[in-house]
PDB file of C-alpha atoms in Angstrom:
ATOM      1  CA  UNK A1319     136.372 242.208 -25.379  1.00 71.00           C
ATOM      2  CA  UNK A1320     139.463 240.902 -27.190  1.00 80.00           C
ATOM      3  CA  UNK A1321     141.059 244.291 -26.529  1.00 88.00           C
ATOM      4  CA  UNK A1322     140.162 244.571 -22.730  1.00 86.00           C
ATOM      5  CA  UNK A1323     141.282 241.374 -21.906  1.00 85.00           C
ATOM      6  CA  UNK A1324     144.733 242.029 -23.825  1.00 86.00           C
ATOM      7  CA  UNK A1325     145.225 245.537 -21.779  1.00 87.00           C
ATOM      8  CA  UNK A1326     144.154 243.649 -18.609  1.00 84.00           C
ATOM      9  CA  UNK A1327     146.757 240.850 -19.026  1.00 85.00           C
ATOM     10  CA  UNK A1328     149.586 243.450 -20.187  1.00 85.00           C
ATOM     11  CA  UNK A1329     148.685 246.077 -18.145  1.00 82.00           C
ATOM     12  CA  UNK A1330     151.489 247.003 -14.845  1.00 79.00           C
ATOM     13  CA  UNK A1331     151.789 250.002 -12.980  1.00 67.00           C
ATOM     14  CA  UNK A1332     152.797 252.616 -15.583  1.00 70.00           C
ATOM     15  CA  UNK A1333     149.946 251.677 -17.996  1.00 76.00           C
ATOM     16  CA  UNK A1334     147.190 254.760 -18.911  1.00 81.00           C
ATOM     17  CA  UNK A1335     143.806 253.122 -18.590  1.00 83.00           C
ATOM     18  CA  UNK A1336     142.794 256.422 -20.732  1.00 87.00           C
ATOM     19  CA  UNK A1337     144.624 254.543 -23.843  1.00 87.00           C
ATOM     20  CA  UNK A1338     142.216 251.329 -23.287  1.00 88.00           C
ATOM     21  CA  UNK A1339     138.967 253.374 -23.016  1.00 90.00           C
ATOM     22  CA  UNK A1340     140.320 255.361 -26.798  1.00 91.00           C
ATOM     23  CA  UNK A1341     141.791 251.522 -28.133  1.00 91.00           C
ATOM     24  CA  UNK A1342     138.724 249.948 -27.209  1.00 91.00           C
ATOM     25  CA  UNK A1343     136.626 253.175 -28.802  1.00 93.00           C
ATOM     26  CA  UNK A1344     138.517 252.479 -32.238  1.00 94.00           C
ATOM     27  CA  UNK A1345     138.259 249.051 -32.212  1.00 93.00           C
ATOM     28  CA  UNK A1346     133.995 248.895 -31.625  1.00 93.00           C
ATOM     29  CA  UNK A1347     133.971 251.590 -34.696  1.00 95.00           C
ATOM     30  CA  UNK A1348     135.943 249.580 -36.752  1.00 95.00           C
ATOM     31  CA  UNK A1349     134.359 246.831 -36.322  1.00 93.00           C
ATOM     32  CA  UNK A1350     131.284 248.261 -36.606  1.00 93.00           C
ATOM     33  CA  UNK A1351     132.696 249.699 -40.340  1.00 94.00           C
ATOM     34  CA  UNK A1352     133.131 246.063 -40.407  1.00 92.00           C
ATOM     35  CA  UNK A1353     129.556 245.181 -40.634  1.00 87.00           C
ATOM     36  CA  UNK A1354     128.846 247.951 -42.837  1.00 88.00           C
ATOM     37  CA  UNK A1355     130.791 247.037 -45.480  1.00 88.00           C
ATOM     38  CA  UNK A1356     129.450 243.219 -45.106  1.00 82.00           C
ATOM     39  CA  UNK A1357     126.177 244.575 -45.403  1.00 80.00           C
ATOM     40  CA  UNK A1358     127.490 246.422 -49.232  1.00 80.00           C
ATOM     41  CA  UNK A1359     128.765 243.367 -50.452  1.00 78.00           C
ATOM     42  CA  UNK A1360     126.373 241.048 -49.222  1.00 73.00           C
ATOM     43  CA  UNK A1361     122.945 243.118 -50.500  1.00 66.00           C
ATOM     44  CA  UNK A1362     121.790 240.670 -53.492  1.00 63.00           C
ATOM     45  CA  UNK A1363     121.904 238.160 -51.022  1.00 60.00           C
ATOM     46  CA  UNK A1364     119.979 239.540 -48.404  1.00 56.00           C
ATOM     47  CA  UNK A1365     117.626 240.875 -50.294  1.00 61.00           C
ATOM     48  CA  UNK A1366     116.490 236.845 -50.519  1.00 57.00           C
ATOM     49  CA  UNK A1367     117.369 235.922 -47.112  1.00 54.00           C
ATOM     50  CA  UNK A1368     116.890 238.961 -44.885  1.00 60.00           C
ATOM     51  CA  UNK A1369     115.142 241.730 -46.971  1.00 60.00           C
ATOM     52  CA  UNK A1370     114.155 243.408 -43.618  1.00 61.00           C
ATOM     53  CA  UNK A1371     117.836 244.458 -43.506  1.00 62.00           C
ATOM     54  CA  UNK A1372     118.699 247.982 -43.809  1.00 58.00           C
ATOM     55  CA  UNK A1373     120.308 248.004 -47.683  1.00 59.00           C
ATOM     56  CA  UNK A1374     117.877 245.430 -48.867  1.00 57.00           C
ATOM     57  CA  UNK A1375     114.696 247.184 -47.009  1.00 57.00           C
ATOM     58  CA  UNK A1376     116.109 250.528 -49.009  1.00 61.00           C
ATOM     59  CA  UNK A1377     116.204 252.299 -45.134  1.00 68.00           C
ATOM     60  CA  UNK A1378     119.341 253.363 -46.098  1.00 67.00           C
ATOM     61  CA  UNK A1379     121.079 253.832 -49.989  1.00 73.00           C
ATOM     62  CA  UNK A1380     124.262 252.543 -50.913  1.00 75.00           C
ATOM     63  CA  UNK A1381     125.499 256.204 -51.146  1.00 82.00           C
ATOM     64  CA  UNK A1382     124.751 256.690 -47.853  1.00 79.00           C
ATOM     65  CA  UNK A1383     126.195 253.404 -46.793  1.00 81.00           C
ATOM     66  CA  UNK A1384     129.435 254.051 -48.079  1.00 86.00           C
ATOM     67  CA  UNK A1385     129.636 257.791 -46.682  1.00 90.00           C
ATOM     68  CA  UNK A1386     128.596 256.025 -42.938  1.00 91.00           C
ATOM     69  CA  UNK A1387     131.590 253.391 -43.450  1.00 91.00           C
ATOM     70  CA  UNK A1388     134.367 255.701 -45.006  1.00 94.00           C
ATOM     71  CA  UNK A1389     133.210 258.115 -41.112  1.00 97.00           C
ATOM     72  CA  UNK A1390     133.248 254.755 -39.095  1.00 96.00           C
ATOM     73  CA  UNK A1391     136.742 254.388 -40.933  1.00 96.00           C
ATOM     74  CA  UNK A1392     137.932 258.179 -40.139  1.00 96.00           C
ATOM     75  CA  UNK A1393     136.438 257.575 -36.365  1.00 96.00           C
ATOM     76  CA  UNK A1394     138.072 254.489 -35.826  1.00 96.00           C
ATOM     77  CA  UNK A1395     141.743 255.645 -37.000  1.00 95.00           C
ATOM     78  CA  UNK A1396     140.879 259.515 -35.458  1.00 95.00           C
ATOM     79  CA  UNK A1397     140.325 257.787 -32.009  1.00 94.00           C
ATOM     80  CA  UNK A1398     143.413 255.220 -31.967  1.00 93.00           C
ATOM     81  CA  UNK A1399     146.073 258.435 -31.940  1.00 92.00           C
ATOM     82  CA  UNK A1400     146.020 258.751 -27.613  1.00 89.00           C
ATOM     83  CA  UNK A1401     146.287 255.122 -28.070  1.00 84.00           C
ATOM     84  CA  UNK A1402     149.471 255.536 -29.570  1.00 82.00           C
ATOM     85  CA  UNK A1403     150.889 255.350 -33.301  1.00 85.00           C
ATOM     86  CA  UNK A1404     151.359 251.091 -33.710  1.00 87.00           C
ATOM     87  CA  UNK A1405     147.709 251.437 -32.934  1.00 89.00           C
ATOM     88  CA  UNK A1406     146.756 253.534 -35.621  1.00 92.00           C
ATOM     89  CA  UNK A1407     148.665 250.731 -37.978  1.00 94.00           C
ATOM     90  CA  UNK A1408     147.017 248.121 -35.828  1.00 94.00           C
ATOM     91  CA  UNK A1409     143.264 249.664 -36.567  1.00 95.00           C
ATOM     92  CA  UNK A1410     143.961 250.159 -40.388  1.00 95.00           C
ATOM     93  CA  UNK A1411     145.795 246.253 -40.566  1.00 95.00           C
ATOM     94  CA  UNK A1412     142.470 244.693 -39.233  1.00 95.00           C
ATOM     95  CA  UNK A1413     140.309 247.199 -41.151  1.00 95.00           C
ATOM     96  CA  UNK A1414     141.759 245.987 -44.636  1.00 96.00           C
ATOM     97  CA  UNK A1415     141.521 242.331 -43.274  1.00 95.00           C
ATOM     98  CA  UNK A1416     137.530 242.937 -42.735  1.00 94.00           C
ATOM     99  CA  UNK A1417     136.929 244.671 -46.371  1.00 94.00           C
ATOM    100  CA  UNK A1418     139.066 241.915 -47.677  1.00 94.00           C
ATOM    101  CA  UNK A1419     136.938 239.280 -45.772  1.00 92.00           C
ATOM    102  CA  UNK A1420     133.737 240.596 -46.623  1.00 88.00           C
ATOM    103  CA  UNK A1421     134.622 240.910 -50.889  1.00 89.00           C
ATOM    104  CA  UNK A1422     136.223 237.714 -51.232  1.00 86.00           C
ATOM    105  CA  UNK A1423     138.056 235.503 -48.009  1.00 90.00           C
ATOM    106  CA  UNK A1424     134.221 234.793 -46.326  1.00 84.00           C
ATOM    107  CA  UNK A1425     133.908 232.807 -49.504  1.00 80.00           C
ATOM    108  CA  UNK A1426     137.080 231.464 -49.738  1.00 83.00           C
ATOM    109  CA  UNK A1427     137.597 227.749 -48.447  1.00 84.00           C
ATOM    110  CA  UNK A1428     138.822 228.673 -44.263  1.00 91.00           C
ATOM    111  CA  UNK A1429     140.244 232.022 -45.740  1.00 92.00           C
ATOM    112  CA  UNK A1430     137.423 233.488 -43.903  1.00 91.00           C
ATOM    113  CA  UNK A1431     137.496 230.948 -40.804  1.00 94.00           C
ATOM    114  CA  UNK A1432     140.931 232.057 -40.745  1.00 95.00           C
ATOM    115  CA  UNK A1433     140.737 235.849 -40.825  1.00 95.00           C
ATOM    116  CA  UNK A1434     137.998 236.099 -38.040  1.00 93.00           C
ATOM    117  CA  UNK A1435     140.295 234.207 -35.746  1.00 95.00           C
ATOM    118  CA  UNK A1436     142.918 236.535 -36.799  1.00 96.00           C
ATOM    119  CA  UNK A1437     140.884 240.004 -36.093  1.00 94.00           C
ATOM    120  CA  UNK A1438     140.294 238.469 -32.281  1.00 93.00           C
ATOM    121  CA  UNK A1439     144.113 237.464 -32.081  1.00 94.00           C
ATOM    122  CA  UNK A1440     144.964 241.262 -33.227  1.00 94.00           C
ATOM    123  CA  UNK A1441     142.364 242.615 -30.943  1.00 93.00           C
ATOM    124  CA  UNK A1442     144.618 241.067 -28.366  1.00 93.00           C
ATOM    125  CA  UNK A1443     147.554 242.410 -29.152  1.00 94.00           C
ATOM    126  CA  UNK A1444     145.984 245.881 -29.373  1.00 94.00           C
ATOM    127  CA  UNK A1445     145.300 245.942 -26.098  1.00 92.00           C
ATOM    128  CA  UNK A1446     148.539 244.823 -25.010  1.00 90.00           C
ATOM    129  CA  UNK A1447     149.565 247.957 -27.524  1.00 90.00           C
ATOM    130  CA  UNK A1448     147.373 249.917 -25.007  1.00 88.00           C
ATOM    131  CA  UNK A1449     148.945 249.005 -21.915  1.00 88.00           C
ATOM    132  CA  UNK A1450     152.512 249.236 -23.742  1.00 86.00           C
ATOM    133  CA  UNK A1451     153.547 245.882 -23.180  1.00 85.00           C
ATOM    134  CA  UNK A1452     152.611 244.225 -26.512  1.00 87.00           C
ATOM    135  CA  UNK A1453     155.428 241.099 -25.822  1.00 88.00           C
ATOM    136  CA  UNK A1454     152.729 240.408 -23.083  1.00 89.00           C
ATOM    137  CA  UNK A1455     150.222 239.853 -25.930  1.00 92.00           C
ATOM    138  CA  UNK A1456     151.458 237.494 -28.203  1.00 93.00           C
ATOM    139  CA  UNK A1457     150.960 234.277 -26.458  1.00 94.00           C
ATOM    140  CA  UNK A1458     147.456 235.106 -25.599  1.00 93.00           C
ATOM    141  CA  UNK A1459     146.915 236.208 -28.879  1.00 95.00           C
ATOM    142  CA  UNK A1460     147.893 232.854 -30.315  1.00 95.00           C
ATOM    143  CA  UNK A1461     145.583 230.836 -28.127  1.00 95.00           C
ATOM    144  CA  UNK A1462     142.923 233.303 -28.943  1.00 95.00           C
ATOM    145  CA  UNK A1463     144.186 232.462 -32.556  1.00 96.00           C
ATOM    146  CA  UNK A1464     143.426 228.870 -32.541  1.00 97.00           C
ATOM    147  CA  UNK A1465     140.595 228.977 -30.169  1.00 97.00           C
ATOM    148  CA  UNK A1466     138.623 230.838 -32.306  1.00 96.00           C
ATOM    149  CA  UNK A1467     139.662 229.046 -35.630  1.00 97.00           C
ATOM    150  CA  UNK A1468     138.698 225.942 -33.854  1.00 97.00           C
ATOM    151  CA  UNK A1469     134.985 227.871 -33.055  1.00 95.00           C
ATOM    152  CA  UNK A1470     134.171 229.014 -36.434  1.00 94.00           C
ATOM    153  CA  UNK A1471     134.659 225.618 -38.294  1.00 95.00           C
ATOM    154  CA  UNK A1472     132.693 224.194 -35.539  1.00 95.00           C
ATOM    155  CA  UNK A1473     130.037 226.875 -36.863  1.00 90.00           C
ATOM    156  CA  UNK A1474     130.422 226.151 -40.703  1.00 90.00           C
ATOM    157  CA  UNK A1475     129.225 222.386 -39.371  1.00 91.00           C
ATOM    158  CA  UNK A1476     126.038 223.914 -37.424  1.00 88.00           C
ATOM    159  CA  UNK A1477     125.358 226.377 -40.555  1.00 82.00           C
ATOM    160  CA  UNK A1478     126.067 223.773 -43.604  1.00 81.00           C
ATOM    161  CA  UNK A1479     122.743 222.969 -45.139  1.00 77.00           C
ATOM    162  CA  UNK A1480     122.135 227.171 -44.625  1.00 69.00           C
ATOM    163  CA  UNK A1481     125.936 227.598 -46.555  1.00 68.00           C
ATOM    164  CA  UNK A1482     124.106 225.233 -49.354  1.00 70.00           C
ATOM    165  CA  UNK A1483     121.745 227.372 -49.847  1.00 68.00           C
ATOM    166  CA  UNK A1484     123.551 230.230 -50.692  1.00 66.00           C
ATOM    167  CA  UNK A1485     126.124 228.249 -52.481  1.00 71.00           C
ATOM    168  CA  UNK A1486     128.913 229.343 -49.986  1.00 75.00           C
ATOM    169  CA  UNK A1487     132.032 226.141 -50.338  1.00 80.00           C
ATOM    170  CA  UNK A1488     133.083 225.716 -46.430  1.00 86.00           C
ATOM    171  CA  UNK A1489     135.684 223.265 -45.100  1.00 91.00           C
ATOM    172  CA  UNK A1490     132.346 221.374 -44.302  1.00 91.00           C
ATOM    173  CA  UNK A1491     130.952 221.421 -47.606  1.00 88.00           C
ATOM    174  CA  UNK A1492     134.069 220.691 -49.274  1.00 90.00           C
ATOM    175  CA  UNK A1493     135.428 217.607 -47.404  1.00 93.00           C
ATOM    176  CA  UNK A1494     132.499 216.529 -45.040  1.00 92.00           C
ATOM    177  CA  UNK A1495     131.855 216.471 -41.568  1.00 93.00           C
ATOM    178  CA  UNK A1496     133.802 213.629 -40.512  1.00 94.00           C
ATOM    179  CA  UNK A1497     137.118 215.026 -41.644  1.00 96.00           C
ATOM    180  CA  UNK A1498     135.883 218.850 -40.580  1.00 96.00           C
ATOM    181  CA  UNK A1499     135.577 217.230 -36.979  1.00 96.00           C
ATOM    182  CA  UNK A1500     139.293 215.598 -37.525  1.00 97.00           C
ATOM    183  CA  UNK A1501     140.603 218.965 -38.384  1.00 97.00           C
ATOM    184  CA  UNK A1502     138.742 220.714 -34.743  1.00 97.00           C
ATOM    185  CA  UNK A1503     140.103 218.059 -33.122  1.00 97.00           C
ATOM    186  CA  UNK A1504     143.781 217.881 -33.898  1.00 97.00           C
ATOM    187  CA  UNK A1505     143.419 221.607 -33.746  1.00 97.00           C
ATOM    188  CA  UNK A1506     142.513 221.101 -30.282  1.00 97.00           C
ATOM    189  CA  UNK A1507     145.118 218.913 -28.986  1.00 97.00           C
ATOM    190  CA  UNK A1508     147.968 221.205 -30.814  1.00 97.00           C
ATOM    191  CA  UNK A1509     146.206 223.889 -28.742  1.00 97.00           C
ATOM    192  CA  UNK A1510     146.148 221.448 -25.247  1.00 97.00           C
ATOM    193  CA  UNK A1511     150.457 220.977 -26.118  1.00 96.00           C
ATOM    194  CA  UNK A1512     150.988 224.437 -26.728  1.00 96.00           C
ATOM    195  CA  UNK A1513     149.318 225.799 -23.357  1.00 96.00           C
ATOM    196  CA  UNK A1514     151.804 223.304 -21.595  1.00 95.00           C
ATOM    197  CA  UNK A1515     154.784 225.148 -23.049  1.00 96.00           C
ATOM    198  CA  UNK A1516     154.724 228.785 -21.017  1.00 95.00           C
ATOM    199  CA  UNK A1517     155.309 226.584 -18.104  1.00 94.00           C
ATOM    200  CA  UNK A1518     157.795 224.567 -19.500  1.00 94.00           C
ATOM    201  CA  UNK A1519     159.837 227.151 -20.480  1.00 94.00           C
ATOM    202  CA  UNK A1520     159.104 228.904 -16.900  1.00 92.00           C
ATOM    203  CA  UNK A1521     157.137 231.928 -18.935  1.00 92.00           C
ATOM    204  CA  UNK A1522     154.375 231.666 -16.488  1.00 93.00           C
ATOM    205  CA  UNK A1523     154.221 230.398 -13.082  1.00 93.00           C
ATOM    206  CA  UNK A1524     152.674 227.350 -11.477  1.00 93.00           C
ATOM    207  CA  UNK A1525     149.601 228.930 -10.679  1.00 93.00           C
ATOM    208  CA  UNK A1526     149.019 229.244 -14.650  1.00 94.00           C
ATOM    209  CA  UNK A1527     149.459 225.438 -14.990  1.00 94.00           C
ATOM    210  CA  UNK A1528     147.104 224.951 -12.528  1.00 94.00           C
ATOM    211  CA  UNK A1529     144.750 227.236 -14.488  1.00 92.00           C
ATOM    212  CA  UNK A1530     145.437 226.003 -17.755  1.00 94.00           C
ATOM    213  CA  UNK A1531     144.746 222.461 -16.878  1.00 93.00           C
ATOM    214  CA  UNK A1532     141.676 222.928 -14.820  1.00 91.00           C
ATOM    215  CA  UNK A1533     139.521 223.713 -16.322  1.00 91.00           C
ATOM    216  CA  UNK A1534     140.797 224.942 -19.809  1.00 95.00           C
ATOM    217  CA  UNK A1535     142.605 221.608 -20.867  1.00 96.00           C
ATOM    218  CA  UNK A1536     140.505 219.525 -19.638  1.00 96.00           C
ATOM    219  CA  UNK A1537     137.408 221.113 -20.988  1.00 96.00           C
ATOM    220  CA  UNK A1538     138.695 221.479 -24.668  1.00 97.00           C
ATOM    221  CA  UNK A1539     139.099 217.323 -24.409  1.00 97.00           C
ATOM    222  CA  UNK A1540     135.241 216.916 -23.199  1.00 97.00           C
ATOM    223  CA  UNK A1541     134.972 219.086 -26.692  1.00 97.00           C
ATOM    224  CA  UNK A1542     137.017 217.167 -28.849  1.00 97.00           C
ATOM    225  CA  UNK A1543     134.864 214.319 -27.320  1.00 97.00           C
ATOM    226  CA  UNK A1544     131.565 215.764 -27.356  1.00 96.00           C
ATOM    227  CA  UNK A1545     132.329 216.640 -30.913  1.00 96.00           C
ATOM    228  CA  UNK A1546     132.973 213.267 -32.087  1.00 96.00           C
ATOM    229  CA  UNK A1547     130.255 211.951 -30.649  1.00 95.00           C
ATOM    230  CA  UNK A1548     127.688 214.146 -31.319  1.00 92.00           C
ATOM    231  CA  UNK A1549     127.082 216.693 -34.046  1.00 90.00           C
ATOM    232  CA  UNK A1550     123.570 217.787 -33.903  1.00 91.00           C
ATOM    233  CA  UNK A1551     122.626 221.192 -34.251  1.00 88.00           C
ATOM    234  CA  UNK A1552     122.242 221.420 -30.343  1.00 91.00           C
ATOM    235  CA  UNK A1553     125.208 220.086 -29.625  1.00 94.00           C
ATOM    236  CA  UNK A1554     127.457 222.338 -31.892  1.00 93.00           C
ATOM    237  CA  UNK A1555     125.857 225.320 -30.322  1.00 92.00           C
ATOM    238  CA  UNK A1556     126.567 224.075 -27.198  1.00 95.00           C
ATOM    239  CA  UNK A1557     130.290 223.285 -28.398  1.00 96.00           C
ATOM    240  CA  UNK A1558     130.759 226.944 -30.015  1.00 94.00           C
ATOM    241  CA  UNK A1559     129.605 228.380 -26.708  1.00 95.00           C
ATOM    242  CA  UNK A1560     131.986 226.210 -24.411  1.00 97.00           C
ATOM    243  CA  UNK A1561     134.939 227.274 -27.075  1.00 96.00           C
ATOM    244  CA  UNK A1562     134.101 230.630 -26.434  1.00 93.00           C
ATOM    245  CA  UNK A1563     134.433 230.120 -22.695  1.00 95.00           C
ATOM    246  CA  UNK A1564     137.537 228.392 -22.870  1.00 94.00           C
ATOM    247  CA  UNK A1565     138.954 231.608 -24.185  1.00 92.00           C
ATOM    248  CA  UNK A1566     138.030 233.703 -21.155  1.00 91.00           C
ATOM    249  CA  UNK A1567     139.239 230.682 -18.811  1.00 94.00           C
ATOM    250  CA  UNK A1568     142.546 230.268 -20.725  1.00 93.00           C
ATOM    251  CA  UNK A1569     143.393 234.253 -20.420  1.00 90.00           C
ATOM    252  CA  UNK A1570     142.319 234.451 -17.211  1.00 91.00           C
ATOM    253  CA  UNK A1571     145.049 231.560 -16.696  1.00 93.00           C
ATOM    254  CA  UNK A1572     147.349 233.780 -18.203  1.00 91.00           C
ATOM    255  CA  UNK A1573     146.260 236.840 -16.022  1.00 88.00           C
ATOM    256  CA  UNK A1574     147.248 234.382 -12.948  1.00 90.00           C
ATOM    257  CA  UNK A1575     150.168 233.384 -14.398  1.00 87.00           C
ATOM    258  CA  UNK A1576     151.486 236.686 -14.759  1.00 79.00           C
ATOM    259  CA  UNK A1577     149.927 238.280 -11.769  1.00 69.00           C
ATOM    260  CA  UNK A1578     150.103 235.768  -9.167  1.00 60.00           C
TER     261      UNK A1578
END
């Protein structure tokens, strides 16, 4: 999605919708890879909590699981070439960043919060890579940056006592709630300043700001809210679902800033 949204808001008149189809090909195998080599390092531990799993459920060896990521690796790099070559770099940069996540940064205090919201900013900037007009990219890429960072703390909140089981040390765990909720919410209101400044700087048009304050702004501050208030397993889902949301609203305010 990350990738079709950064072609879309990059894309003018001389871009080759053929290079979105190939970037968008490489980066579903890739992150597929992704999950494969999750599954490798996380076996011991599903074999407690999810033994119906493929590794743990011994449908599929380890040999065999490392031959079908090492091909989702050669497919994913194979099919970024039409895209052109900074995709190729772009495809093996968040590759590494996934086998690093899943052998140590998941378990590393927001290391892992931190790379996830990375892979969807760089998914971003692929696509704008695709429509060659990566510039285009960046400032989406950062709000899809902190958006994201913002949803998977909110997560390690809904997920703690499950995190304590498998001794995993989230920002959560590690400081508490109360401060984890501090940290989503300043997040949040850096986030509110910084979609002010393409219009400021006269980056984007009026019809952006319009955009960007209703509903995006204004939504993330009934989150900060809601979050404060409430922190129940219902209402975190609710909250990582309307962050999630924001994220389409907030590029399509950059699509009509741009466009418009």
């Amino acid at each position: 999605m990350g990738v079709a949204l950064g072609f879309l808001i990059c894309a003018d008149a001389g871009s080759d919708s053929m290079k979105l189809i190939f970037a968008g090909i490489s980066a579903s195998v890739a992150a597929m890879a992704g999950y494969v080599i999750n599954d490798l390092f996380d076996i011991e531990i599903d074999r407690i909590n999810r033994p119906e799993r493929a590794l743990p459920g011994n449908k599929m060896s380890l040999r065999g699981a490392v031959i079908l990521y090492i091909l989702l690796l050669v497919i994913a790099h194979v099919s970024a070439i039409p895209a052109g070559f900074a995709a190729i770099w772009i495809v093996a940069a968040a590759s590494l960043l996934l086998y690093l996540y899943s052998w140590r940064l998941k378990k590393a205090l927001l290391a892992g919060n931190i790379s996830i919201a990375l892979l969807t900013a760089i998914a971003v900037v692929y696509g704008g890579y695709a429509a060659g007009n990566p510039s285009g990219a960046y400032i989406p890429a950062i709000f899809a940056f902190i958006v994201n960072l913002m949803r998977e703390i909110v997560k390690d909140i809904e997920d703690l006592e499950g995190d304590r089981i498998v001794n995993v040390i989230t920002y959560p765990e590690k400081f508490g709630i109360k401060s984890t909720i501090n940290l989503v919410s300043w997040l949040g209101i850096i986030l509110i300043i910084l979609t002010l400044l393409p219009w400021l700087f006269s980056i984007y048009n009026i019809y952006y700001l319009v955009v960007i304050i209703i509903p995006v702004d204004l939504l993330f501050i009934y989150i900060i809210i809601t979050l404060n208030k409430d922190q129940t397993g219902k209402s975190l889902n609710k909250i990582s679902f309307l962050l999630k949301l924001n994220m389409l609203f907030g590029m399509a305010a950059v699509y009509t800033g741009t466009i418009i």
